[in-house]
């Protein structure tokens, strides 16, 4: 039986992961810009003196780094085979997207 020809599907998948990463990077830039324009301490709580916009920026940066690693690992895997993505990789990517979505909503609420 001849080996299955995957066609261009692995390349399309790699490009889709790259577009997702680019969209998250744009969301990061908006969060970081909001944090920088409001200055450190603008999102402080009166009781605790905590910079919530800084926390949103850190969460956004962390989730983008996690997703970047997921994209690189999946692209490397697709170059070698057409095996499905490992569940842990998909879970990490999903968690990164959800964390960035939460920090984006929080940054919008805090930064106006």
Coordinates of N, CA, C and O in Angstrom, one line a residue:
X1 N 0.8 -1.2 0.0 CA 0.0 0.0 0.0 C 0.9 1.2 0.0 O 1.8 1.4 0.8
X2 N 0.6 2.2 -0.9 CA 1.5 3.4 -1.0 C 1.2 4.3 0.2 O 0.2 4.3 0.8
X3 N 2.3 5.0 0.5 CA 2.1 6.0 1.6 C 1.2 7.1 1.2 O 1.1 7.5 0.1
X4 N 0.4 7.6 2.2 CA -0.6 8.7 2.0 C 0.2 10.0 1.7 O 1.1 10.4 2.3
X5 N -0.3 10.6 0.6 CA 0.2 12.0 0.3 C -0.6 13.0 1.0 O -1.7 13.2 0.8
X6 N 0.1 13.7 2.0 CA -0.7 14.7 2.7 C -1.0 16.0 1.9 O -1.7 16.9 2.4
X7 N -0.4 16.2 0.8 CA -0.6 17.4 0.0 C -0.1 18.6 0.7 O 1.0 18.6 1.3
X8 N -0.8 19.7 0.6 CA -0.4 20.9 1.3 C -1.0 21.1 2.6 O -0.8 22.2 3.2
X9 N -1.7 20.1 3.2 CA -2.3 20.3 4.5 C -1.3 20.7 5.6 O -1.6 21.6 6.4
X10 N -0.2 20.0 5.7 CA 0.8 20.4 6.8 C 1.2 21.9 6.6 O 1.4 22.6 7.6
X11 N 1.4 22.3 5.4 CA 1.8 23.7 5.2 C 0.7 24.7 5.6 O 0.9 25.7 6.2
X12 N -0.5 24.4 5.2 CA -1.7 25.2 5.6 C -1.8 25.3 7.1 O -2.1 26.3 7.7
X13 N -1.6 24.2 7.8 CA -1.7 24.1 9.2 C -0.6 25.0 9.9 O -0.9 25.8 10.8
X14 N 0.6 24.9 9.4 CA 1.7 25.7 9.9 C 1.4 27.2 9.7 O 1.6 28.0 10.6
X15 N 0.9 27.6 8.5 CA 0.5 29.0 8.3 C -0.6 29.4 9.2 O -0.6 30.6 9.7
X16 N -1.6 28.6 9.5 CA -2.7 28.9 10.3 C -2.2 29.2 11.8 O -2.6 30.1 12.4
X17 N -1.3 28.3 12.2 CA -0.7 28.6 13.6 C 0.1 29.9 13.6 O 0.0 30.6 14.6
X18 N 0.8 30.2 12.5 CA 1.5 31.5 12.4 C 0.6 32.7 12.4 O 0.9 33.7 13.1
X19 N -0.6 32.6 11.8 CA -1.5 33.7 11.8 C -2.1 33.9 13.2 O -2.3 35.0 13.6
X20 N -2.4 32.8 13.9 CA -2.9 32.9 15.2 C -1.9 33.5 16.1 O -2.2 34.4 16.9
X21 N -0.6 33.2 16.0 CA 0.5 33.8 16.8 C 0.5 35.3 16.4 O 0.7 36.1 17.3
X22 N 0.4 35.7 15.2 CA 0.5 37.1 14.8 C -0.7 37.9 15.4 O -0.5 39.0 15.9
X23 N -1.9 37.3 15.4 CA -3.1 37.9 16.0 C -2.9 38.1 17.5 O -3.2 39.2 18.1
X24 N -2.3 37.1 18.2 CA -2.0 37.3 19.6 C -0.9 38.3 19.9 O -1.0 39.1 20.9
X25 N 0.0 38.4 19.0 CA 1.1 39.5 19.2 C 0.5 40.9 19.0 O 0.8 41.8 19.8
X26 N -0.5 41.0 18.1 CA -1.1 42.3 18.0 C -1.9 42.7 19.2 O -1.9 43.8 19.7
X27 N -2.6 41.7 19.8 CA -3.4 41.9 21.1 C -2.4 42.3 22.2 O -2.7 43.2 23.0
X28 N -1.2 41.6 22.2 CA -0.2 42.0 23.2 C 0.2 43.4 23.1 O 0.4 44.1 24.1
X29 N 0.5 43.8 21.8 CA 0.9 45.2 21.6 C -0.1 46.2 22.1 O 0.3 47.2 22.7
X30 N -1.3 46.0 21.9 CA -2.4 46.9 22.4 C -2.4 46.9 23.9 O -2.5 48.0 24.5
X31 N -2.2 45.8 24.6 CA -2.2 45.7 26.0 C -0.9 46.5 26.5 O -1.0 47.3 27.5
X32 N 0.2 46.2 25.9 CA 1.4 46.9 26.4 C 1.3 48.4 26.2 O 1.8 49.2 27.0
X33 N 0.7 48.8 25.0 CA 0.6 50.2 24.8 C -0.3 50.9 25.8 O 0.0 52.0 26.3
X34 N -1.4 50.2 26.1 CA -2.3 50.8 27.2 C -1.6 50.9 28.5 O -1.7 51.9 29.2
X35 N -0.8 49.9 28.8 CA 0.0 49.9 30.1 C 1.0 51.1 30.1 O 1.1 51.8 31.0
X36 N 1.7 51.2 28.9 CA 2.7 52.3 28.8 C 2.1 53.7 28.8 O 2.7 54.6 29.4
X37 N 1.0 53.8 28.1 CA 0.4 55.2 28.1 C -0.2 55.6 29.4 O -0.2 56.8 29.7
X38 N -0.8 54.6 30.2 CA -1.4 54.9 31.4 C -0.3 55.1 32.5 O -0.6 55.6 33.6
X39 N 0.9 54.7 32.3 CA 1.9 54.8 33.2 C 1.8 53.8 34.3 O 0.7 53.2 34.6
X40 N 2.9 53.4 34.9 CA 2.9 52.5 36.0 C 2.1 53.0 37.2 O 2.3 54.2 37.6
X41 N 1.2 52.2 37.7 CA 0.4 52.6 38.8 C -1.0 53.2 38.5 O -1.8 53.4 39.3
X42 N -1.3 53.3 37.2 CA -2.6 53.9 36.8 C -3.7 52.9 37.1 O -4.8 53.2 37.3
X43 N -3.4 51.6 37.0 CA -4.4 50.6 37.3 C -4.4 50.1 38.7 O -4.8 49.0 39.0
X44 N -3.9 50.9 39.6 CA -3.7 50.5 41.0 C -5.1 50.4 41.7 O -6.0 51.1 41.5
X45 N -5.1 49.5 42.6 CA -6.3 49.4 43.5 C -6.0 50.3 44.7 O -4.9 50.4 45.2
X46 N -7.0 51.0 45.2 CA -6.8 51.9 46.3 C -6.3 51.2 47.5 O -5.5 51.7 48.3
X47 N -6.7 50.0 47.7 CA -6.3 49.3 49.0 C -4.9 48.7 48.9 O -4.2 48.8 49.8
X48 N -4.7 48.0 47.8 CA -3.4 47.2 47.7 C -2.3 47.9 47.0 O -1.1 47.5 47.2
X49 N -2.5 48.9 46.2 CA -1.4 49.5 45.4 C -0.8 48.6 44.4 O 0.4 48.6 44.2
X50 N -1.6 47.7 43.8 CA -1.2 46.7 42.8 C -1.4 47.2 41.4 O -2.5 47.7 41.1
X51 N -0.5 47.0 40.5 CA -0.6 47.5 39.1 C -1.3 46.4 38.3 O -0.6 45.4 37.8
X52 N -2.6 46.4 38.1 CA -3.3 45.4 37.4 C -3.0 45.4 35.9 O -3.0 44.3 35.3
X53 N -2.8 46.6 35.3 CA -2.4 46.6 33.9 C -1.0 45.9 33.7 O -0.8 45.3 32.6
X54 N -0.2 46.1 34.6 CA 1.1 45.4 34.5 C 1.0 43.9 34.6 O 1.6 43.2 33.9
X55 N 0.0 43.4 35.4 CA -0.2 42.0 35.5 C -0.8 41.5 34.2 O -0.5 40.4 33.7
X56 N -1.7 42.3 33.6 CA -2.3 41.9 32.3 C -1.2 41.9 31.2 O -1.2 41.0 30.4
X57 N -0.3 42.8 31.3 CA 0.8 42.8 30.3 C 1.7 41.6 30.5 O 2.2 41.0 29.5
X58 N 2.0 41.2 31.7 CA 2.9 40.1 32.0 C 2.1 38.8 31.5 O 2.8 37.9 31.0
X59 N 0.8 38.7 31.8 CA 0.1 37.5 31.4 C 0.1 37.4 29.8 O 0.2 36.3 29.3
X60 N -0.1 38.5 29.2 CA -0.1 38.6 27.7 C 1.3 38.1 27.2 O 1.3 37.3 26.2
X61 N 2.3 38.6 27.8 CA 3.7 38.2 27.3 C 3.9 36.7 27.5 O 4.4 36.0 26.6
X62 N 3.5 36.3 28.7 CA 3.7 34.8 29.0 C 3.0 33.9 28.1 O 3.5 32.9 27.6
X63 N 1.7 34.3 27.8 CA 0.9 33.5 26.9 C 1.4 33.5 25.5 O 1.4 32.5 24.8
X64 N 2.0 34.6 25.0 CA 2.5 34.7 23.7 C 3.8 33.8 23.6 O 4.0 33.1 22.6
X65 N 4.6 33.8 24.6 CA 5.8 33.0 24.6 C 5.4 31.5 24.6 O 6.0 30.7 23.8
X66 N 4.4 31.1 25.4 CA 3.9 29.7 25.4 C 3.4 29.3 24.0 O 3.7 28.3 23.4
X67 N 2.6 30.2 23.4 CA 2.1 29.9 22.1 C 3.2 29.9 21.0 O 3.1 29.0 20.1
X68 N 4.2 30.7 21.1 CA 5.3 30.7 20.2 C 6.0 29.3 20.2 O 6.3 28.8 19.2
X69 N 6.2 28.8 21.4 CA 6.9 27.5 21.6 C 6.0 26.4 21.0 O 6.5 25.6 20.3
X70 N 4.7 26.5 21.2 CA 3.7 25.5 20.6 C 3.8 25.6 19.1 O 3.8 24.5 18.4
X71 N 3.8 26.8 18.5 CA 3.9 26.9 17.1 C 5.2 26.3 16.5 O 5.1 25.6 15.5
X72 N 6.3 26.6 17.2 CA 7.6 26.1 16.7 C 7.6 24.5 16.8 O 8.0 23.9 15.8
X73 N 7.1 24.0 17.9 CA 7.1 22.5 18.0 C 6.2 21.9 17.0 O 6.6 20.9 16.4
X74 N 5.0 22.4 16.8 CA 4.1 21.8 15.9 C 4.6 22.0 14.4 O 4.5 21.0 13.6
X75 N 5.2 23.1 14.1 CA 5.8 23.2 12.7 C 6.9 22.2 12.5 O 7.0 21.6 11.4
X76 N 7.7 22.0 13.5 CA 8.8 21.0 13.4 C 8.2 19.6 13.2 O 8.7 18.8 12.4
X77 N 7.2 19.3 14.0 CA 6.5 18.0 13.9 C 5.9 17.8 12.5 O 6.0 16.7 12.0
X78 N 5.3 18.8 12.0 CA 4.6 18.7 10.7 C 5.6 18.5 9.5 O 5.2 17.9 8.5
X79 N 6.8 19.1 9.7 CA 7.8 18.8 8.7 C 8.2 17.4 8.6 O 8.6 16.9 7.5
X80 N 8.2 16.7 9.7 CA 8.6 15.3 9.7 C 7.5 14.3 9.5 O 7.8 13.2 9.0
X81 N 6.3 14.6 9.9 CA 5.2 13.6 9.7 C 3.9 14.3 9.7 O 3.8 15.5 9.9
X82 N 2.9 13.5 9.5 CA 1.5 14.0 9.5 C 0.7 13.5 10.7 O -0.5 13.5 10.7
X83 N 1.4 13.1 11.8 CA 0.8 12.6 13.0 C 0.0 13.8 13.6 O 0.3 14.9 13.5
X84 N -1.1 13.4 14.3 CA -1.8 14.4 15.0 C -1.0 15.1 16.1 O -0.1 14.5 16.6
X85 N -1.4 16.3 16.5 CA -0.7 17.0 17.5 C -0.9 16.4 18.9 O -2.0 15.9 19.2
X86 N 0.1 16.4 19.7 CA 0.0 15.8 21.0 C -1.0 16.6 21.8 O -1.2 17.8 21.7
X87 N -1.7 15.9 22.7 CA -2.8 16.5 23.5 C -2.2 17.6 24.4 O -2.8 18.6 24.6
X88 N -1.0 17.4 25.0 CA -0.4 18.4 25.8 C -0.1 19.7 25.1 O -0.3 20.8 25.6
X89 N 0.3 19.5 23.8 CA 0.6 20.7 23.0 C -0.7 21.5 22.8 O -0.7 22.7 22.9
X90 N -1.7 20.8 22.4 CA -3.0 21.5 22.2 C -3.6 22.1 23.5 O -4.1 23.2 23.4
X91 N -3.4 21.5 24.6 CA -3.9 22.0 25.9 C -3.1 23.3 26.2 O -3.7 24.3 26.7
X92 N -1.8 23.2 26.0 CA -0.9 24.4 26.3 C -1.3 25.6 25.4 O -1.4 26.7 25.8
X93 N -1.6 25.3 24.1 CA -1.9 26.4 23.2 C -3.3 26.9 23.5 O -3.5 28.2 23.5
X94 N -4.2 26.1 23.9 CA -5.6 26.5 24.3 C -5.5 27.4 25.5 O -6.1 28.4 25.6
X95 N -4.7 26.9 26.5 CA -4.6 27.7 27.8 C -4.0 29.1 27.5 O -4.4 30.1 28.1
X96 N -3.0 29.1 26.6 CA -2.4 30.4 26.2 C -3.3 31.4 25.6 O -3.4 32.6 25.9
X97 N -4.2 30.9 24.7 CA -5.2 31.7 24.0 C -6.2 32.2 25.0 O -6.6 33.4 25.0
X98 N -6.7 31.3 25.9 CA -7.6 31.7 26.9 C -7.1 32.7 27.9 O -7.7 33.7 28.2
X99 N -5.8 32.5 28.3 CA -5.2 33.5 29.2 C -5.0 34.9 28.5 O -5.2 35.9 29.2
X100 N -4.6 34.9 27.3 CA -4.5 36.1 26.6 C -5.9 36.8 26.4 O -6.0 38.0 26.5
X101 N -6.9 36.0 26.1 CA -8.2 36.6 26.0 C -8.7 37.2 27.3 O -9.2 38.4 27.3
X102 N -8.4 36.6 28.4 CA -8.8 37.1 29.7 C -8.0 38.4 30.0 O -8.6 39.3 30.5
X103 N -6.7 38.4 29.7 CA -5.9 39.6 30.0 C -6.3 40.7 29.1 O -6.2 41.9 29.5
X104 N -6.7 40.4 27.9 CA -7.2 41.5 27.0 C -8.4 42.1 27.5 O -8.6 43.3 27.5
X105 N -9.4 41.3 27.9 CA -10.6 41.8 28.4 C -10.4 42.6 29.7 O -10.9 43.7 29.9
X106 N -9.5 42.1 30.6 CA -9.2 42.9 31.8 C -8.5 44.2 31.5 O -8.8 45.2 32.1
X107 N -7.6 44.2 30.5 CA -6.9 45.4 30.1 C -7.8 46.4 29.6 O -7.7 47.6 29.8
X108 N -8.8 46.0 28.8 CA -9.8 46.9 28.2 C -10.6 47.5 29.4 O -10.9 48.7 29.4
X109 N -11.0 46.7 30.3 CA -11.8 47.1 31.4 C -11.0 48.1 32.3 O -11.6 49.1 32.8
X110 N -9.8 47.8 32.5 CA -8.9 48.7 33.4 C -8.4 49.9 32.7 O -8.3 51.0 33.3
X111 N -8.1 49.8 31.4 CA -7.4 50.9 30.7 C -8.4 51.8 30.0 O -8.0 52.9 29.5
X112 N -9.6 51.4 29.8 CA -10.6 52.2 29.2 C -10.4 52.1 27.7 O -10.8 52.7 26.8

